Amino acid sequence: MRNKYIIGIDGGSQSSKVVIFDLEGMIVSEGKCELQPMHLAENGVVEHPDDDLWDSLVVASRAAMDHFPGNKADIIGLGLCTIRFCRALLKRDGSLASPVMSWMDARVSKPYVHENDDVAYVTTTSGYVTQRLTGNFVDTAANYQGQWPIDTDTWAWSEDDAVIEQLGIPREMLFDLQIPGSILGMVTEEAAVKLGIPEGIPVVATANDKAVEALGSGLLAENTALISLGTYIAAMIPGHDNPKGTKAFWTNFASTPQQYLYESNGIRRGMWTVSWFKELLGDDIMLKAHQDGHSVEEFLNREAQHIPAGSEGLMTVLDWLAPSDAPYRKGMMIGFDARHTRAHIYRSILEAIALTMKNRVDEMCEELGISLGNLIISGGGSNSSLLMQIFADIFGIKTMRTKVNGSASLGAAICVAVALDIYPSYDVAAEKMVRVGHTFKPDEANHVLYSRINQEVYKEITMGTDSLLKKAALVFQ
């Protein structure tokens, strides 16, 4: 019997990725296309220019297919995962009536206002791409959080007319919903030609990007948390209930039907801050890294691993993008002295990521009434063994990363494997397709030091600086 393959699509905030897996979760080929810079027409407007989400997917798909060594006819299905909290306005024929609104666009956090008569449908990025792939106006229910008239208990559109009216989207402008693991349609001839993939293969519903990433990381046990390292960093814990009115977390749809993910408060512009610092160092660091035979990230990690835990008193507060409830806050580095180098600054940023998420996860666990036993880290930052060890030392528990770093694409493939009865359940599929990479155990001495730094100093920094930053906000408007 010939091998069979599954396509997993990961449409992210910065790139579109297409990965082809075998049925054991091994990567066979992949393609990636960076998205264009966001279009900032005016304050609060953040759009994906042109038809960038689809066009980048075409490029990524063709790259994956160009490197695919197998028989094209053995590709049996496609799982689609895209960015959450976006809004796409479509014409009657399914084409864009205007550029897709990013999750950072202020309009997506408000009810829809019908201002363009060309708009016939209001949907998500997954709804838009699904329509382009299949011709069907159908979408996964698990990508509708925020300003959508969805009943999160039933995973269906609300039947309350007041909710529909409040959010401004008439029922006829909404796509039909399916739960994860459902077949949304088949790839059309037109889409197959553009993407270079087989015509007629099923497109399977997944969920929002964080939920699919969690599934692809093997997050199924309720005493385990996943920290997703991306532009937005958040922690997730799986659960069966749908609690309302929580403070330290909110309830998201999972990629497994009728299950939920509890998602902590997070860090906005999280890993972006690492990129910011890298770019701030300029061409000189790129040249030194190249001469050393490493990427800039590897070069900085090598330098920073020689800096002791705590960065010799240098601490970073990651408010490079202020929270909505404290718009006056700014990013800070405090505790400089003559010992400090770029390696100290870099390590301090990594420590700030882990310390902040430790506090966010602790708050979530306390509200849920659970104790954490294991930690999974996903996203590009998990490639850094230094950052992985910092997480293990700060949390004080076993911390692991998976072999497939782009776990959203793998999660999408797992959904296909279950939908097509390759595996009988999500648990079995995850066991067969998700592989643990390296596991990091905490250094007890470092854990004690980090705990003291966090409890005695780090948690209280903003309490001491908020009043000053409020005054500064009046000056530096």
mmCIF file with all atom_site columns, C-alpha atoms in Angstrom, residues 348-465:
data_model
loop_
_atom_site.group_PDB
_atom_site.id
_atom_site.type_symbol
_atom_site.label_atom_id
_atom_site.label_alt_id
_atom_site.label_comp_id
_atom_site.label_asym_id
_atom_site.label_entity_id
_atom_site.label_seq_id
_atom_site.pdbx_PDB_ins_code
_atom_site.Cartn_x
_atom_site.Cartn_y
_atom_site.Cartn_z
_atom_site.occupancy
_atom_site.B_iso_or_equiv
_atom_site.pdbx_formal_charge
_atom_site.auth_seq_id
_atom_site.auth_comp_id
_atom_site.auth_asym_id
_atom_site.auth_atom_id
_atom_site.pdbx_PDB_model_num
ATOM 1   C CA . SER A 1 348 ? 16.587  40.003 30.434 1.00 0.00 ? 348 SER A CA 1
ATOM 2   C CA . ILE A 1 349 ? 13.984  40.119 27.643 1.00 0.00 ? 349 ILE A CA 1
ATOM 3   C CA . LEU A 1 350 ? 13.761  36.318 27.620 1.00 0.00 ? 350 LEU A CA 1
ATOM 4   C CA . GLU A 1 351 ? 13.452  36.247 31.407 1.00 0.00 ? 351 GLU A CA 1
ATOM 5   C CA . ALA A 1 352 ? 10.711  38.877 31.238 1.00 0.00 ? 352 ALA A CA 1
ATOM 6   C CA . ILE A 1 353 ? 8.725   36.697 28.839 1.00 0.00 ? 353 ILE A CA 1
ATOM 7   C CA . ALA A 1 354 ? 8.945   33.704 31.168 1.00 0.00 ? 354 ALA A CA 1
ATOM 8   C CA . LEU A 1 355 ? 8.348   35.685 34.380 1.00 0.00 ? 355 LEU A CA 1
ATOM 9   C CA . THR A 1 356 ? 5.314   37.457 32.955 1.00 0.00 ? 356 THR A CA 1
ATOM 10  C CA . MET A 1 357 ? 3.815   34.192 31.721 1.00 0.00 ? 357 MET A CA 1
ATOM 11  C CA . LYS A 1 358 ? 4.551   32.502 35.057 1.00 0.00 ? 358 LYS A CA 1
ATOM 12  C CA . ASN A 1 359 ? 2.412   35.119 36.749 1.00 0.00 ? 359 ASN A CA 1
ATOM 13  C CA . ARG A 1 360 ? -0.338  34.888 34.124 1.00 0.00 ? 360 ARG A CA 1
ATOM 14  C CA . VAL A 1 361 ? -0.442  31.087 34.385 1.00 0.00 ? 361 VAL A CA 1
ATOM 15  C CA . ASP A 1 362 ? -0.433  31.154 38.192 1.00 0.00 ? 362 ASP A CA 1
ATOM 16  C CA . GLU A 1 363 ? -3.415  33.516 38.152 1.00 0.00 ? 363 GLU A CA 1
ATOM 17  C CA . MET A 1 364 ? -5.274  31.223 35.744 1.00 0.00 ? 364 MET A CA 1
ATOM 18  C CA . CYS A 1 365 ? -4.497  28.063 37.714 1.00 0.00 ? 365 CYS A CA 1
ATOM 19  C CA . GLU A 1 366 ? -5.611  29.693 40.962 1.00 0.00 ? 366 GLU A CA 1
ATOM 20  C CA . GLU A 1 367 ? -8.946  30.692 39.436 1.00 0.00 ? 367 GLU A CA 1
ATOM 21  C CA . LEU A 1 368 ? -9.399  27.214 37.925 1.00 0.00 ? 368 LEU A CA 1
ATOM 22  C CA . GLY A 1 369 ? -8.355  25.548 41.179 1.00 0.00 ? 369 GLY A CA 1
ATOM 23  C CA . ILE A 1 370 ? -5.744  23.302 39.576 1.00 0.00 ? 370 ILE A CA 1
ATOM 24  C CA . SER A 1 371 ? -2.036  22.523 39.974 1.00 0.00 ? 371 SER A CA 1
ATOM 25  C CA . LEU A 1 372 ? 0.224   22.433 36.951 1.00 0.00 ? 372 LEU A CA 1
ATOM 26  C CA . GLY A 1 373 ? 2.390   19.383 36.363 1.00 0.00 ? 373 GLY A CA 1
ATOM 27  C CA . ASN A 1 374 ? 3.867   19.905 32.902 1.00 0.00 ? 374 ASN A CA 1
ATOM 28  C CA . LEU A 1 375 ? 4.596   22.750 30.518 1.00 0.00 ? 375 LEU A CA 1
ATOM 29  C CA . ILE A 1 376 ? 4.775   22.701 26.711 1.00 0.00 ? 376 ILE A CA 1
ATOM 30  C CA . ILE A 1 377 ? 6.321   25.579 24.757 1.00 0.00 ? 377 ILE A CA 1
ATOM 31  C CA . SER A 1 378 ? 5.478   26.116 21.097 1.00 0.00 ? 378 SER A CA 1
ATOM 32  C CA . GLY A 1 379 ? 6.341   28.683 18.452 1.00 0.00 ? 379 GLY A CA 1
ATOM 33  C CA . GLY A 1 380 ? 9.641   29.767 16.941 1.00 0.00 ? 380 GLY A CA 1
ATOM 34  C CA . GLY A 1 381 ? 11.053  30.839 20.292 1.00 0.00 ? 381 GLY A CA 1
ATOM 35  C CA . SER A 1 382 ? 10.971  27.239 21.516 1.00 0.00 ? 382 SER A CA 1
ATOM 36  C CA . ASN A 1 383 ? 13.949  26.544 19.247 1.00 0.00 ? 383 ASN A CA 1
ATOM 37  C CA . SER A 1 384 ? 16.054  28.427 21.799 1.00 0.00 ? 384 SER A CA 1
ATOM 38  C CA . SER A 1 385 ? 17.362  25.969 24.381 1.00 0.00 ? 385 SER A CA 1
ATOM 39  C CA . LEU A 1 386 ? 18.271  28.970 26.529 1.00 0.00 ? 386 LEU A CA 1
ATOM 40  C CA . LEU A 1 387 ? 14.682  30.225 26.590 1.00 0.00 ? 387 LEU A CA 1
ATOM 41  C CA . MET A 1 388 ? 13.381  26.691 27.231 1.00 0.00 ? 388 MET A CA 1
ATOM 42  C CA . GLN A 1 389 ? 15.706  26.347 30.243 1.00 0.00 ? 389 GLN A CA 1
ATOM 43  C CA . ILE A 1 390 ? 14.657  29.768 31.532 1.00 0.00 ? 390 ILE A CA 1
ATOM 44  C CA . PHE A 1 391 ? 11.002  28.654 31.381 1.00 0.00 ? 391 PHE A CA 1
ATOM 45  C CA . ALA A 1 392 ? 11.832  25.428 33.230 1.00 0.00 ? 392 ALA A CA 1
ATOM 46  C CA . ASP A 1 393 ? 13.802  27.318 35.905 1.00 0.00 ? 393 ASP A CA 1
ATOM 47  C CA . ILE A 1 394 ? 11.136  29.978 36.439 1.00 0.00 ? 394 ILE A CA 1
ATOM 48  C CA . PHE A 1 395 ? 8.146   27.581 36.471 1.00 0.00 ? 395 PHE A CA 1
ATOM 49  C CA . GLY A 1 396 ? 10.011  24.905 38.420 1.00 0.00 ? 396 GLY A CA 1
ATOM 50  C CA . ILE A 1 397 ? 8.443   22.048 36.425 1.00 0.00 ? 397 ILE A CA 1
ATOM 51  C CA . LYS A 1 398 ? 9.344   19.806 33.497 1.00 0.00 ? 398 LYS A CA 1
ATOM 52  C CA . THR A 1 399 ? 9.174   21.821 30.280 1.00 0.00 ? 399 THR A CA 1
ATOM 53  C CA . MET A 1 400 ? 9.100   20.330 26.795 1.00 0.00 ? 400 MET A CA 1
ATOM 54  C CA . ARG A 1 401 ? 8.965   21.239 23.132 1.00 0.00 ? 401 ARG A CA 1
ATOM 55  C CA . THR A 1 402 ? 7.731   19.136 20.251 1.00 0.00 ? 402 THR A CA 1
ATOM 56  C CA . LYS A 1 403 ? 9.741   18.052 17.224 1.00 0.00 ? 403 LYS A CA 1
ATOM 57  C CA . VAL A 1 404 ? 7.367   19.800 14.816 1.00 0.00 ? 404 VAL A CA 1
ATOM 58  C CA . ASN A 1 405 ? 7.755   23.446 15.736 1.00 0.00 ? 405 ASN A CA 1
ATOM 59  C CA . GLY A 1 406 ? 4.954   24.677 13.459 1.00 0.00 ? 406 GLY A CA 1
ATOM 60  C CA . SER A 1 407 ? 2.334   22.857 15.486 1.00 0.00 ? 407 SER A CA 1
ATOM 61  C CA . ALA A 1 408 ? -0.650  24.696 13.987 1.00 0.00 ? 408 ALA A CA 1
ATOM 62  C CA . SER A 1 409 ? -0.104  22.974 10.641 1.00 0.00 ? 409 SER A CA 1
ATOM 63  C CA . LEU A 1 410 ? 0.224   19.614 12.421 1.00 0.00 ? 410 LEU A CA 1
ATOM 64  C CA . GLY A 1 411 ? -2.949  20.288 14.408 1.00 0.00 ? 411 GLY A CA 1
ATOM 65  C CA . ALA A 1 412 ? -4.761  20.944 11.134 1.00 0.00 ? 412 ALA A CA 1
ATOM 66  C CA . ALA A 1 413 ? -3.463  17.628 9.784  1.00 0.00 ? 413 ALA A CA 1
ATOM 67  C CA . ILE A 1 414 ? -4.635  15.818 12.931 1.00 0.00 ? 414 ILE A CA 1
ATOM 68  C CA . CYS A 1 415 ? -8.160  17.144 12.342 1.00 0.00 ? 415 CYS A CA 1
ATOM 69  C CA . VAL A 1 416 ? -8.059  15.676 8.838  1.00 0.00 ? 416 VAL A CA 1
ATOM 70  C CA . ALA A 1 417 ? -6.788  12.323 10.114 1.00 0.00 ? 417 ALA A CA 1
ATOM 71  C CA . VAL A 1 418 ? -9.720  12.077 12.531 1.00 0.00 ? 418 VAL A CA 1
ATOM 72  C CA . ALA A 1 419 ? -12.307 13.348 10.022 1.00 0.00 ? 419 ALA A CA 1
ATOM 73  C CA . LEU A 1 420 ? -11.238 10.724 7.470  1.00 0.00 ? 420 LEU A CA 1
ATOM 74  C CA . ASP A 1 421 ? -11.177 7.915  10.080 1.00 0.00 ? 421 ASP A CA 1
ATOM 75  C CA . ILE A 1 422 ? -7.434  7.393  9.800  1.00 0.00 ? 422 ILE A CA 1
ATOM 76  C CA . TYR A 1 423 ? -7.487  7.430  13.598 1.00 0.00 ? 423 TYR A CA 1
ATOM 77  C CA . PRO A 1 424 ? -10.563 6.833  15.791 1.00 0.00 ? 424 PRO A CA 1
ATOM 78  C CA . SER A 1 425 ? -10.122 9.854  18.084 1.00 0.00 ? 425 SER A CA 1
ATOM 79  C CA . TYR A 1 426 ? -8.140  13.032 18.655 1.00 0.00 ? 426 TYR A CA 1
ATOM 80  C CA . ASP A 1 427 ? -6.308  11.384 21.558 1.00 0.00 ? 427 ASP A CA 1
ATOM 81  C CA . VAL A 1 428 ? -5.121  8.518  19.379 1.00 0.00 ? 428 VAL A CA 1
ATOM 82  C CA . ALA A 1 429 ? -4.250  10.821 16.472 1.00 0.00 ? 429 ALA A CA 1
ATOM 83  C CA . ALA A 1 430 ? -2.216  13.115 18.728 1.00 0.00 ? 430 ALA A CA 1
ATOM 84  C CA . GLU A 1 431 ? -0.432  10.127 20.276 1.00 0.00 ? 431 GLU A CA 1
ATOM 85  C CA . LYS A 1 432 ? 0.500   8.850  16.798 1.00 0.00 ? 432 LYS A CA 1
ATOM 86  C CA . MET A 1 433 ? 1.371   12.175 15.147 1.00 0.00 ? 433 MET A CA 1
ATOM 87  C CA . VAL A 1 434 ? 2.829   14.458 17.869 1.00 0.00 ? 434 VAL A CA 1
ATOM 88  C CA . ARG A 1 435 ? 6.416   13.778 18.927 1.00 0.00 ? 435 ARG A CA 1
ATOM 89  C CA . VAL A 1 436 ? 8.091   15.256 21.994 1.00 0.00 ? 436 VAL A CA 1
ATOM 90  C CA . GLY A 1 437 ? 11.418  16.879 21.179 1.00 0.00 ? 437 GLY A CA 1
ATOM 91  C CA . HIS A 1 438 ? 13.586  17.892 24.117 1.00 0.00 ? 438 HIS A CA 1
ATOM 92  C CA . THR A 1 439 ? 12.556  18.016 27.776 1.00 0.00 ? 439 THR A CA 1
ATOM 93  C CA . PHE A 1 440 ? 14.132  20.536 30.160 1.00 0.00 ? 440 PHE A CA 1
ATOM 94  C CA . LYS A 1 441 ? 14.276  20.032 33.926 1.00 0.00 ? 441 LYS A CA 1
ATOM 95  C CA . PRO A 1 442 ? 14.543  23.025 36.290 1.00 0.00 ? 442 PRO A CA 1
ATOM 96  C CA . ASP A 1 443 ? 17.792  23.972 37.969 1.00 0.00 ? 443 ASP A CA 1
ATOM 97  C CA . GLU A 1 444 ? 16.760  24.187 41.624 1.00 0.00 ? 444 GLU A CA 1
ATOM 98  C CA . ALA A 1 445 ? 19.146  27.026 42.528 1.00 0.00 ? 445 ALA A CA 1
ATOM 99  C CA . ASN A 1 446 ? 17.961  29.112 39.588 1.00 0.00 ? 446 ASN A CA 1
ATOM 100 C CA . HIS A 1 447 ? 14.333  28.336 40.450 1.00 0.00 ? 447 HIS A CA 1
ATOM 101 C CA . VAL A 1 448 ? 14.824  29.628 43.997 1.00 0.00 ? 448 VAL A CA 1
ATOM 102 C CA . LEU A 1 449 ? 16.503  32.801 42.711 1.00 0.00 ? 449 LEU A CA 1
ATOM 103 C CA . TYR A 1 450 ? 13.834  33.481 40.080 1.00 0.00 ? 450 TYR A CA 1
ATOM 104 C CA . SER A 1 451 ? 11.074  32.918 42.630 1.00 0.00 ? 451 SER A CA 1
ATOM 105 C CA . ARG A 1 452 ? 12.633  35.468 44.926 1.00 0.00 ? 452 ARG A CA 1
ATOM 106 C CA . ILE A 1 453 ? 13.130  37.984 42.083 1.00 0.00 ? 453 ILE A CA 1
ATOM 107 C CA . ASN A 1 454 ? 9.520   37.541 41.018 1.00 0.00 ? 454 ASN A CA 1
ATOM 108 C CA . GLN A 1 455 ? 7.891   37.693 44.449 1.00 0.00 ? 455 GLN A CA 1
ATOM 109 C CA . GLU A 1 456 ? 10.016  40.418 45.995 1.00 0.00 ? 456 GLU A CA 1
ATOM 110 C CA . VAL A 1 457 ? 10.674  42.695 43.006 1.00 0.00 ? 457 VAL A CA 1
ATOM 111 C CA . TYR A 1 458 ? 9.342   41.869 39.562 1.00 0.00 ? 458 TYR A CA 1
ATOM 112 C CA . LYS A 1 459 ? 5.644   41.697 40.446 1.00 0.00 ? 459 LYS A CA 1
ATOM 113 C CA . GLU A 1 460 ? 5.827   45.140 42.066 1.00 0.00 ? 460 GLU A CA 1
ATOM 114 C CA . ILE A 1 461 ? 7.648   47.099 39.355 1.00 0.00 ? 461 ILE A CA 1
ATOM 115 C CA . THR A 1 462 ? 4.532   48.479 37.657 1.00 0.00 ? 462 THR A CA 1
ATOM 116 C CA . MET A 1 463 ? 3.022   49.350 41.030 1.00 0.00 ? 463 MET A CA 1
ATOM 117 C CA . GLY A 1 464 ? 5.930   51.749 41.479 1.00 0.00 ? 464 GLY A CA 1
ATOM 118 C CA . THR A 1 465 ? 6.093   53.098 37.932 1.00 0.00 ? 465 THR A CA 1
#
